[in-house]
Amino acid sequence: MPTLEWIGKDKVVNHHMDVPFRVLEKKYVFGDGGENMIIHGDNLAALKSLLPRFEGRVKCVYIDPPYNTGNEGWCYNDNVSDPKMKKWLGEVVGKEGEDLSRHDKWLCMMYPRLVLLRKLLADDGCLVISISYHELHNLVEMCREIFSPKQVVTVTVQTSGGKPSSGFNYVHEYLVFVVPNDFSPHALDFCGGNTRTPFEGLSLSTFDKTQRPNQTYPIFVNKETGMLVGVGKSLQEQIDDETYIGDKEDFQYDYNVAPSGAVAIWPVTTNGKECVWRQISERLLKDWEKGYIKISRNKNSASPNLFSIQYLPSGVIKKIKNGELQVLGHEDGVPTLRFGENRTVGGQIPTIWSEKSFFTVNGTHTLAAIFPENPKAFNYPKPVELVQAIIQATTNKSDIILDSFAGSGTTAHAVLKMNAEDGGSRRFILVEMEDYAENVTAERARRVITGYGEGSSAAAGTGGGFSYYELGPALFSDGGELAVGADFAKVREYIWYMETRSPYAPSNDAASPLLGVRGDTAYYIFRGEDGAPRVLDYDLLGEIKERAERYVIYADSCGLSAEELTKFGIIFRKIPRDVPSL
């Protein structure tokens, strides 16, 4: 597969491994708390700090990174070990003419972050990235490399009425979807999931009488009551019994064959083109008895048919049988079933989104309503409706949504609003490195939770809550040893993750040496009071209460022989020497 090359790529491909593991320090809880998170700090370090709890658990990642238009003046001071790269990446990125390497810098900034997002993303999870034309082609190729073999699809979104530039009027941006190959999205409100009749037209315009003569027959309907009274012979039956001996293409639809009191209905399209029925006559008669056929007066005066015939597709019949579609009874005087609300599936995401609710100006108006004292608190915020559509298509009601370029906090707003509307328990994780993380990103979430605005722009509070975090110190020193004064609760969480690659669920007894059991292995870490050393000996073995086939035990030293360790099924890890580095 072709790969994208740029200046500095060799320095950042594995840079995520060199990023120090830093603890997340909870500063406060707002509202009912829950498990929502807003993290202030560089997203590269924050993403790595999330791994012990969230690797492989995030269902939807939505990010809105710098577009690299040359107007943002963005800067990410990634601590790449190469001195030239360290300085180069730390510079403010300017316009094309001022900074000829700005595209290389953007790729160097994005690559390690996408690698960590891949680790956090669930196997069936989806990554969605907002981007403009400036880096679209680079982003698509980079995603294909990092996320192979997932499919990478570009969706065009109309975001404004037009932005003239160099002879062109730009009215759109893009969403890059990185999704599984068997991706099956949920219905979107603007292109599916709408209420409609479950019945569909019985005529099939893609075939004609020469191709499907057994589906070419008249349906007889009582002209007064609209009841189906029978069917006539199909073209194939007439050919077989030699009542018709001409060529198929010369067969005429005869409206005079109906019995007394009835009219003949032949398969024709709304514009009068001859076609065939979707069902053979035997199936039609059985479905009529079951209530799966609907006959109604034809409103199209140009049609030769006095009545229109509709049927229930197999998907609708399946919904009836499994209880998804409520049957209310029968229509008056006929077997045709009556139903409760039927919503269309809308199972595909269109690659062009032109809803006016997705215009950027709507995001600006919403933010002005939330921050009337500072209506320009954030430039070009995404509309809540756009992020809601992304979440709606890619997640279920209890999934985790991550936004590591959080900006004004639109993703938190969307999640809180959706949970309030449908009773969901979706969780958000937001990361924002700029100083406005507290007074814009978190403050927006607070006001959405409690309610904001006045008059027509007022919005009731959604309820909910979040915990606010700052990036704390590194868990390890530059030499790879546990940092002095490291939070031992975080050490426990880290070791569990490194050993099992699964989320850590701390026990109620924080003093217990047992980290947990996974499979046939029990994991222990022994630490003396005030950090005093612990020795793995027979006295320490007496403290082990959990029985398992195998044990991984962390302690300061080991007093057992290799033979004794083997006998008891123990793998010894020395603190801090054997604590693995992420």
mmCIF file of N, CA and C in Angstrom, residues 177-286:
data_model
loop_
_atom_site.group_PDB
_atom_site.id
_atom_site.type_symbol
_atom_site.label_atom_id
_atom_site.label_comp_id
_atom_site.label_asym_id
_atom_site.label_seq_id
_atom_site.Cartn_x
_atom_site.Cartn_y
_atom_site.Cartn_z
ATOM 1 N N PHE A 177 -14.525 9.889 7.965
ATOM 2 C CA PHE A 177 -14.982 8.761 8.781
ATOM 3 C C PHE A 177 -13.983 7.611 8.648
ATOM 4 N N VAL A 178 -13.493 7.109 9.775
ATOM 5 C CA VAL A 178 -12.669 5.894 9.815
ATOM 6 C C VAL A 178 -13.482 4.857 10.578
ATOM 7 N N VAL A 179 -13.987 3.868 9.853
ATOM 8 C CA VAL A 179 -14.968 2.951 10.425
ATOM 9 C C VAL A 179 -14.650 1.512 10.022
ATOM 10 N N PRO A 180 -15.192 0.523 10.740
ATOM 11 C CA PRO A 180 -14.983 -0.879 10.356
ATOM 12 C C PRO A 180 -15.542 -1.161 8.967
ATOM 13 N N ASN A 181 -15.015 -2.192 8.335
ATOM 14 C CA ASN A 181 -15.489 -2.555 7.000
ATOM 15 C C ASN A 181 -16.928 -3.040 7.014
ATOM 16 N N ASP A 182 -17.380 -3.562 8.152
ATOM 17 C CA ASP A 182 -18.775 -4.005 8.259
ATOM 18 C C ASP A 182 -19.622 -2.960 9.000
ATOM 19 N N PHE A 183 -19.234 -1.717 8.905
ATOM 20 C CA PHE A 183 -19.914 -0.616 9.587
ATOM 21 C C PHE A 183 -21.394 -0.581 9.250
ATOM 22 N N SER A 184 -22.223 -0.538 10.291
ATOM 23 C CA SER A 184 -23.672 -0.466 10.110
ATOM 24 C C SER A 184 -24.189 0.678 10.970
ATOM 25 N N PRO A 185 -24.318 1.885 10.402
ATOM 26 C CA PRO A 185 -24.693 3.042 11.204
ATOM 27 C C PRO A 185 -26.148 3.024 11.627
ATOM 28 N N HIS A 186 -26.440 3.797 12.660
ATOM 29 C CA HIS A 186 -27.825 4.022 13.059
ATOM 30 C C HIS A 186 -28.437 5.066 12.125
ATOM 31 N N ALA A 187 -29.769 5.076 12.071
ATOM 32 C CA ALA A 187 -30.476 6.020 11.204
ATOM 33 C C ALA A 187 -30.238 7.448 11.664
ATOM 34 N N LEU A 188 -30.038 8.320 10.694
ATOM 35 C CA LEU A 188 -29.898 9.742 10.963
ATOM 36 C C LEU A 188 -31.235 10.436 10.744
ATOM 37 N N ASP A 189 -31.560 11.388 11.598
ATOM 38 C CA ASP A 189 -32.859 12.047 11.504
ATOM 39 C C ASP A 189 -33.067 12.750 10.170
ATOM 40 N N PHE A 190 -31.991 13.297 9.588
ATOM 41 C CA PHE A 190 -32.170 14.068 8.375
ATOM 42 C C PHE A 190 -32.154 13.218 7.101
ATOM 43 N N CYS A 191 -31.907 11.929 7.224
ATOM 44 C CA CYS A 191 -31.917 11.084 6.022
ATOM 45 C C CYS A 191 -32.513 9.702 6.291
ATOM 46 N N GLY A 192 -33.220 9.554 7.350
ATOM 47 C CA GLY A 192 -33.817 8.265 7.693
ATOM 48 C C GLY A 192 -34.389 8.345 9.085
ATOM 49 N N GLY A 193 -35.011 7.244 9.520
ATOM 50 C CA GLY A 193 -35.611 7.253 10.841
ATOM 51 C C GLY A 193 -36.860 8.099 10.913
ATOM 52 N N ASN A 194 -37.494 8.350 9.769
ATOM 53 C CA ASN A 194 -38.708 9.165 9.733
ATOM 54 C C ASN A 194 -39.952 8.282 9.758
ATOM 55 N N THR A 195 -41.044 8.855 10.250
ATOM 56 C CA THR A 195 -42.302 8.126 10.284
ATOM 57 C C THR A 195 -42.899 8.066 8.876
ATOM 58 N N ARG A 196 -43.318 6.877 8.458
ATOM 59 C CA ARG A 196 -43.928 6.713 7.137
ATOM 60 C C ARG A 196 -44.765 5.447 7.125
ATOM 61 N N THR A 197 -45.601 5.314 6.116
ATOM 62 C CA THR A 197 -46.403 4.102 5.997
ATOM 63 C C THR A 197 -45.498 2.907 5.709
ATOM 64 N N PRO A 198 -45.814 1.751 6.288
ATOM 65 C CA PRO A 198 -44.980 0.576 6.008
ATOM 66 C C PRO A 198 -45.263 -0.042 4.641
ATOM 67 N N PHE A 199 -46.351 0.369 3.993
ATOM 68 C CA PHE A 199 -46.709 -0.218 2.697
ATOM 69 C C PHE A 199 -45.927 0.467 1.569
ATOM 70 N N GLU A 200 -45.568 -0.328 0.559
ATOM 71 C CA GLU A 200 -44.868 0.185 -0.617
ATOM 72 C C GLU A 200 -45.570 -0.304 -1.873
ATOM 73 N N GLY A 201 -45.364 0.420 -2.974
ATOM 74 C CA GLY A 201 -46.001 0.065 -4.237
ATOM 75 C C GLY A 201 -45.647 -1.334 -4.714
ATOM 76 N N LEU A 202 -46.660 -2.048 -5.210
ATOM 77 C CA LEU A 202 -46.457 -3.432 -5.643
ATOM 78 C C LEU A 202 -45.836 -3.526 -7.036
ATOM 79 N N SER A 203 -45.930 -2.468 -7.827
ATOM 80 C CA SER A 203 -45.370 -2.530 -9.179
ATOM 81 C C SER A 203 -43.843 -2.485 -9.125
ATOM 82 N N LEU A 204 -43.216 -3.217 -10.033
ATOM 83 C CA LEU A 204 -41.758 -3.328 -10.099
ATOM 84 C C LEU A 204 -41.312 -2.844 -11.474
ATOM 85 N N SER A 205 -40.787 -1.633 -11.518
ATOM 86 C CA SER A 205 -40.517 -0.987 -12.799
ATOM 87 C C SER A 205 -39.223 -1.431 -13.459
ATOM 88 N N THR A 206 -38.377 -2.163 -12.746
ATOM 89 C CA THR A 206 -37.085 -2.549 -13.319
ATOM 90 C C THR A 206 -37.176 -3.790 -14.205
ATOM 91 N N PHE A 207 -38.347 -4.414 -14.308
ATOM 92 C CA PHE A 207 -38.540 -5.576 -15.177
ATOM 93 C C PHE A 207 -39.810 -5.377 -16.005
ATOM 94 N N ASP A 208 -39.898 -6.097 -17.123
ATOM 95 C CA ASP A 208 -41.113 -6.009 -17.946
ATOM 96 C C ASP A 208 -41.660 -7.410 -18.208
ATOM 97 N N LYS A 209 -42.750 -7.483 -18.957
ATOM 98 C CA LYS A 209 -43.477 -8.731 -19.193
ATOM 99 C C LYS A 209 -42.659 -9.773 -19.938
ATOM 100 N N THR A 210 -41.683 -9.345 -20.733
ATOM 101 C CA THR A 210 -40.855 -10.321 -21.452
ATOM 102 C C THR A 210 -39.869 -10.996 -20.517
ATOM 103 N N GLN A 211 -39.486 -10.309 -19.437
ATOM 104 C CA GLN A 211 -38.504 -10.851 -18.500
ATOM 105 C C GLN A 211 -39.158 -11.664 -17.385
ATOM 106 N N ARG A 212 -40.334 -11.236 -16.930
ATOM 107 C CA ARG A 212 -41.009 -11.918 -15.827
ATOM 108 C C ARG A 212 -42.495 -12.099 -16.157
ATOM 109 N N PRO A 213 -42.806 -12.986 -17.103
ATOM 110 C CA PRO A 213 -44.206 -13.181 -17.517
ATOM 111 C C PRO A 213 -45.079 -13.769 -16.414
ATOM 112 N N ASN A 214 -44.482 -14.459 -15.433
ATOM 113 C CA ASN A 214 -45.289 -15.019 -14.337
ATOM 114 C C ASN A 214 -45.704 -13.939 -13.335
ATOM 115 N N GLN A 215 -45.102 -12.746 -13.419
ATOM 116 C CA GLN A 215 -45.479 -11.633 -12.558
ATOM 117 C C GLN A 215 -46.274 -10.575 -13.336
ATOM 118 N N THR A 216 -46.784 -11.002 -14.498
ATOM 119 C CA THR A 216 -47.617 -10.124 -15.335
ATOM 120 C C THR A 216 -49.028 -10.702 -15.366
ATOM 121 N N TYR A 217 -49.932 -10.101 -14.564
ATOM 122 C CA TYR A 217 -51.298 -10.610 -14.455
ATOM 123 C C TYR A 217 -52.195 -9.481 -13.955
ATOM 124 N N PRO A 218 -53.511 -9.598 -14.175
ATOM 125 C CA PRO A 218 -54.429 -8.587 -13.667
ATOM 126 C C PRO A 218 -54.906 -8.934 -12.260
ATOM 127 N N ILE A 219 -55.106 -7.896 -11.442
ATOM 128 C CA ILE A 219 -55.675 -8.041 -10.109
ATOM 129 C C ILE A 219 -57.085 -7.462 -10.171
ATOM 130 N N PHE A 220 -58.062 -8.232 -9.712
ATOM 131 C CA PHE A 220 -59.460 -7.803 -9.802
ATOM 132 C C PHE A 220 -59.918 -7.211 -8.462
ATOM 133 N N VAL A 221 -60.441 -5.993 -8.539
ATOM 134 C CA VAL A 221 -60.855 -5.261 -7.346
ATOM 135 C C VAL A 221 -62.302 -4.807 -7.529
ATOM 136 N N ASN A 222 -63.116 -5.048 -6.495
ATOM 137 C CA ASN A 222 -64.498 -4.571 -6.525
ATOM 138 C C ASN A 222 -64.486 -3.044 -6.599
ATOM 139 N N LYS A 223 -65.127 -2.505 -7.643
ATOM 140 C CA LYS A 223 -65.045 -1.064 -7.881
ATOM 141 C C LYS A 223 -65.764 -0.239 -6.825
ATOM 142 N N GLU A 224 -66.662 -0.839 -6.050
ATOM 143 C CA GLU A 224 -67.402 -0.103 -5.031
ATOM 144 C C GLU A 224 -66.736 -0.191 -3.660
ATOM 145 N N THR A 225 -66.311 -1.412 -3.288
ATOM 146 C CA THR A 225 -65.791 -1.633 -1.924
ATOM 147 C C THR A 225 -64.264 -1.580 -1.837
ATOM 148 N N GLY A 226 -63.551 -1.714 -2.970
ATOM 149 C CA GLY A 226 -62.095 -1.759 -2.933
ATOM 150 C C GLY A 226 -61.559 -3.085 -2.433
ATOM 151 N N MET A 227 -62.411 -4.109 -2.379
ATOM 152 C CA MET A 227 -61.975 -5.444 -1.946
ATOM 153 C C MET A 227 -61.311 -6.175 -3.102
ATOM 154 N N LEU A 228 -60.271 -6.946 -2.797
ATOM 155 C CA LEU A 228 -59.671 -7.817 -3.794
ATOM 156 C C LEU A 228 -60.605 -9.010 -3.989
ATOM 157 N N VAL A 229 -60.993 -9.270 -5.236
ATOM 158 C CA VAL A 229 -61.924 -10.371 -5.490
ATOM 159 C C VAL A 229 -61.278 -11.512 -6.268
ATOM 160 N N GLY A 230 -60.040 -11.327 -6.682
ATOM 161 C CA GLY A 230 -59.361 -12.413 -7.382
ATOM 162 C C GLY A 230 -58.274 -11.893 -8.296
ATOM 163 N N VAL A 231 -57.672 -12.809 -9.024
ATOM 164 C CA VAL A 231 -56.624 -12.457 -9.986
ATOM 165 C C VAL A 231 -56.908 -13.205 -11.286
ATOM 166 N N GLY A 232 -56.366 -12.679 -12.370
ATOM 167 C CA GLY A 232 -56.467 -13.355 -13.658
ATOM 168 C C GLY A 232 -55.229 -14.183 -13.934
ATOM 169 N N LYS A 233 -55.247 -14.899 -15.062
ATOM 170 C CA LYS A 233 -54.091 -15.698 -15.441
ATOM 171 C C LYS A 233 -52.910 -14.797 -15.777
ATOM 172 N N SER A 234 -51.710 -15.260 -15.382
ATOM 173 C CA SER A 234 -50.503 -14.525 -15.744
ATOM 174 C C SER A 234 -50.181 -14.772 -17.211
ATOM 175 N N LEU A 235 -49.320 -13.933 -17.764
ATOM 176 C CA LEU A 235 -48.889 -14.119 -19.157
ATOM 177 C C LEU A 235 -48.273 -15.494 -19.328
ATOM 178 N N GLN A 236 -47.485 -15.943 -18.349
ATOM 179 C CA GLN A 236 -46.850 -17.248 -18.466
ATOM 180 C C GLN A 236 -47.887 -18.369 -18.470
ATOM 181 N N GLU A 237 -48.920 -18.232 -17.636
ATOM 182 C CA GLU A 237 -49.973 -19.241 -17.618
ATOM 183 C C GLU A 237 -50.724 -19.270 -18.949
ATOM 184 N N GLN A 238 -50.956 -18.130 -19.536
ATOM 185 C CA GLN A 238 -51.640 -18.075 -20.825
ATOM 186 C C GLN A 238 -50.780 -18.655 -21.940
ATOM 187 N N ILE A 239 -49.482 -18.479 -21.823
ATOM 188 C CA ILE A 239 -48.586 -19.094 -22.802
ATOM 189 C C ILE A 239 -48.589 -20.608 -22.631
ATOM 190 N N ASP A 240 -48.560 -21.048 -21.372
ATOM 191 C CA ASP A 240 -48.514 -22.487 -21.101
ATOM 192 C C ASP A 240 -49.781 -23.199 -21.561
ATOM 193 N N ASP A 241 -50.982 -22.577 -21.369
ATOM 194 C CA ASP A 241 -52.220 -23.256 -21.787
ATOM 195 C C ASP A 241 -52.669 -22.816 -23.189
ATOM 196 N N GLU A 242 -51.781 -22.062 -23.856
ATOM 197 C CA GLU A 242 -51.965 -21.660 -25.257
ATOM 198 C C GLU A 242 -53.184 -20.772 -25.479
ATOM 199 N N THR A 243 -53.637 -20.081 -24.389
ATOM 200 C CA THR A 243 -54.668 -19.075 -24.613
ATOM 201 C C THR A 243 -54.062 -17.798 -25.181
ATOM 202 N N TYR A 244 -52.727 -17.710 -25.086
ATOM 203 C CA TYR A 244 -52.013 -16.638 -25.785
ATOM 204 C C TYR A 244 -50.857 -17.285 -26.545
ATOM 205 N N ILE A 245 -50.800 -17.044 -27.860
ATOM 206 C CA ILE A 245 -49.785 -17.699 -28.696
ATOM 207 C C ILE A 245 -48.873 -16.693 -29.392
ATOM 208 N N GLY A 246 -48.990 -15.428 -29.071
ATOM 209 C CA GLY A 246 -48.141 -14.429 -29.713
ATOM 210 C C GLY A 246 -46.823 -14.254 -28.978
ATOM 211 N N ASP A 247 -46.031 -13.271 -29.416
ATOM 212 C CA ASP A 247 -44.778 -12.943 -28.736
ATOM 213 C C ASP A 247 -45.068 -12.199 -27.434
ATOM 214 N N LYS A 248 -44.173 -12.362 -26.462
ATOM 215 C CA LYS A 248 -44.378 -11.738 -25.138
ATOM 216 C C LYS A 248 -44.489 -10.221 -25.252
ATOM 217 N N GLU A 249 -43.615 -9.644 -26.088
ATOM 218 C CA GLU A 249 -43.618 -8.184 -26.176
ATOM 219 C C GLU A 249 -44.899 -7.622 -26.795
ATOM 220 N N ASP A 250 -45.678 -8.483 -27.485
ATOM 221 C CA ASP A 250 -46.919 -8.021 -28.112
ATOM 222 C C ASP A 250 -48.143 -8.211 -27.214
ATOM 223 N N PHE A 251 -47.933 -8.797 -26.038
ATOM 224 C CA PHE A 251 -49.056 -9.043 -25.138
ATOM 225 C C PHE A 251 -49.673 -7.719 -24.680
ATOM 226 N N GLN A 252 -50.981 -7.622 -24.739
ATOM 227 C CA GLN A 252 -51.691 -6.403 -24.380
ATOM 228 C C GLN A 252 -52.332 -6.535 -22.998
ATOM 229 N N TYR A 253 -52.250 -5.467 -22.216
ATOM 230 C CA TYR A 253 -52.902 -5.439 -20.917
ATOM 231 C C TYR A 253 -54.389 -5.112 -21.164
ATOM 232 N N ASP A 254 -55.244 -6.110 -20.958
ATOM 233 C CA ASP A 254 -56.664 -5.993 -21.299
ATOM 234 C C ASP A 254 -57.465 -5.648 -20.044
ATOM 235 N N TYR A 255 -58.031 -4.458 -20.001
ATOM 236 C CA TYR A 255 -58.777 -3.996 -18.835
ATOM 237 C C TYR A 255 -60.233 -4.475 -18.852
ATOM 238 N N ASN A 256 -60.602 -5.239 -19.907
ATOM 239 C CA ASN A 256 -61.980 -5.718 -20.027
ATOM 240 C C ASN A 256 -62.150 -7.147 -19.525
ATOM 241 N N VAL A 257 -61.090 -7.709 -18.944
ATOM 242 C CA VAL A 257 -61.152 -9.105 -18.493
ATOM 243 C C VAL A 257 -61.730 -9.234 -17.096
ATOM 244 N N ALA A 258 -62.000 -8.120 -16.424
ATOM 245 C CA ALA A 258 -62.483 -8.176 -15.045
ATOM 246 C C ALA A 258 -63.888 -8.735 -14.983
ATOM 247 N N PRO A 259 -64.227 -9.511 -13.958
ATOM 248 C CA PRO A 259 -65.599 -10.011 -13.787
ATOM 249 C C PRO A 259 -66.552 -8.854 -13.485
ATOM 250 N N SER A 260 -67.835 -9.134 -13.546
ATOM 251 C CA SER A 260 -68.867 -8.120 -13.335
ATOM 252 C C SER A 260 -68.710 -7.478 -11.953
ATOM 253 N N GLY A 261 -68.782 -6.159 -11.899
ATOM 254 C CA GLY A 261 -68.691 -5.421 -10.644
ATOM 255 C C GLY A 261 -67.272 -5.129 -10.211
ATOM 256 N N ALA A 262 -66.281 -5.601 -10.972
ATOM 257 C CA ALA A 262 -64.877 -5.420 -10.603
ATOM 258 C C ALA A 262 -64.128 -4.704 -11.729
ATOM 259 N N VAL A 263 -62.937 -4.206 -11.407
ATOM 260 C CA VAL A 263 -62.053 -3.608 -12.407
ATOM 261 C C VAL A 263 -60.725 -4.365 -12.382
ATOM 262 N N ALA A 264 -60.053 -4.343 -13.522
ATOM 263 C CA ALA A 264 -58.742 -4.984 -13.618
ATOM 264 C C ALA A 264 -57.649 -3.962 -13.331
ATOM 265 N N ILE A 265 -56.697 -4.357 -12.512
ATOM 266 C CA ILE A 265 -55.539 -3.507 -12.200
ATOM 267 C C ILE A 265 -54.297 -4.223 -12.747
ATOM 268 N N TRP A 266 -53.619 -3.577 -13.678
ATOM 269 C CA TRP A 266 -52.414 -4.156 -14.276
ATOM 270 C C TRP A 266 -51.160 -3.429 -13.756
ATOM 271 N N PRO A 267 -50.018 -4.108 -13.802
ATOM 272 C CA PRO A 267 -48.781 -3.468 -13.320
ATOM 273 C C PRO A 267 -48.281 -2.408 -14.301
ATOM 274 N N VAL A 268 -48.441 -1.155 -13.921
ATOM 275 C CA VAL A 268 -47.906 -0.037 -14.694
ATOM 276 C C VAL A 268 -47.322 0.977 -13.711
ATOM 277 N N THR A 269 -46.355 1.763 -14.164
ATOM 278 C CA THR A 269 -45.752 2.793 -13.320
ATOM 279 C C THR A 269 -46.669 4.007 -13.261
ATOM 280 N N THR A 270 -46.317 4.986 -12.449
ATOM 281 C CA THR A 270 -47.134 6.191 -12.307
ATOM 282 C C THR A 270 -47.196 7.004 -13.594
ATOM 283 N N ASN A 271 -46.190 6.831 -14.464
ATOM 284 C CA ASN A 271 -46.244 7.550 -15.738
ATOM 285 C C ASN A 271 -46.788 6.685 -16.878
ATOM 286 N N GLY A 272 -47.381 5.528 -16.524
ATOM 287 C CA GLY A 272 -48.059 4.704 -17.515
ATOM 288 C C GLY A 272 -47.210 3.653 -18.192
ATOM 289 N N LYS A 273 -45.982 3.473 -17.777
ATOM 290 C CA LYS A 273 -45.114 2.468 -18.386
ATOM 291 C C LYS A 273 -45.491 1.077 -17.879
ATOM 292 N N GLU A 274 -45.634 0.113 -18.805
ATOM 293 C CA GLU A 274 -45.948 -1.257 -18.407
ATOM 294 C C GLU A 274 -44.759 -1.900 -17.705
ATOM 295 N N CYS A 275 -45.042 -2.631 -16.620
ATOM 296 C CA CYS A 275 -43.979 -3.313 -15.873
ATOM 297 C C CYS A 275 -44.541 -4.626 -15.335
ATOM 298 N N VAL A 276 -44.137 -5.062 -14.173
ATOM 299 C CA VAL A 276 -44.625 -6.320 -13.588
ATOM 300 C C VAL A 276 -44.916 -6.081 -12.103
ATOM 301 N N TRP A 277 -45.625 -7.047 -11.490
ATOM 302 C CA TRP A 277 -45.839 -7.009 -10.055
ATOM 303 C C TRP A 277 -44.627 -7.596 -9.318
ATOM 304 N N ARG A 278 -44.418 -7.190 -8.088
ATOM 305 C CA ARG A 278 -43.306 -7.707 -7.288
ATOM 306 C C ARG A 278 -43.563 -9.149 -6.830
ATOM 307 N N GLN A 279 -44.820 -9.570 -6.796
ATOM 308 C CA GLN A 279 -45.161 -10.908 -6.303
ATOM 309 C C GLN A 279 -45.913 -11.689 -7.368
ATOM 310 N N ILE A 280 -45.730 -12.996 -7.335
ATOM 311 C CA ILE A 280 -46.565 -13.851 -8.167
ATOM 312 C C ILE A 280 -47.964 -13.893 -7.558
ATOM 313 N N SER A 281 -48.957 -14.322 -8.316
ATOM 314 C CA SER A 281 -50.351 -14.221 -7.871
ATOM 315 C C SER A 281 -50.645 -15.043 -6.615
ATOM 316 N N GLU A 282 -50.027 -16.234 -6.483
ATOM 317 C CA GLU A 282 -50.274 -17.067 -5.302
ATOM 318 C C GLU A 282 -49.835 -16.337 -4.025
ATOM 319 N N ARG A 283 -48.665 -15.709 -4.069
ATOM 320 C CA ARG A 283 -48.161 -14.973 -2.898
ATOM 321 C C ARG A 283 -49.056 -13.777 -2.613
ATOM 322 N N LEU A 284 -49.522 -13.104 -3.638
ATOM 323 C CA LEU A 284 -50.391 -11.950 -3.455
ATOM 324 C C LEU A 284 -51.667 -12.334 -2.704
ATOM 325 N N LEU A 285 -52.292 -13.432 -3.117
ATOM 326 C CA LEU A 285 -53.542 -13.848 -2.479
ATOM 327 C C LEU A 285 -53.327 -14.230 -1.018
ATOM 328 N N LYS A 286 -52.214 -14.902 -0.708
ATOM 329 C CA LYS A 286 -51.916 -15.269 0.683
ATOM 330 C C LYS A 286 -51.660 -14.030 1.537
#
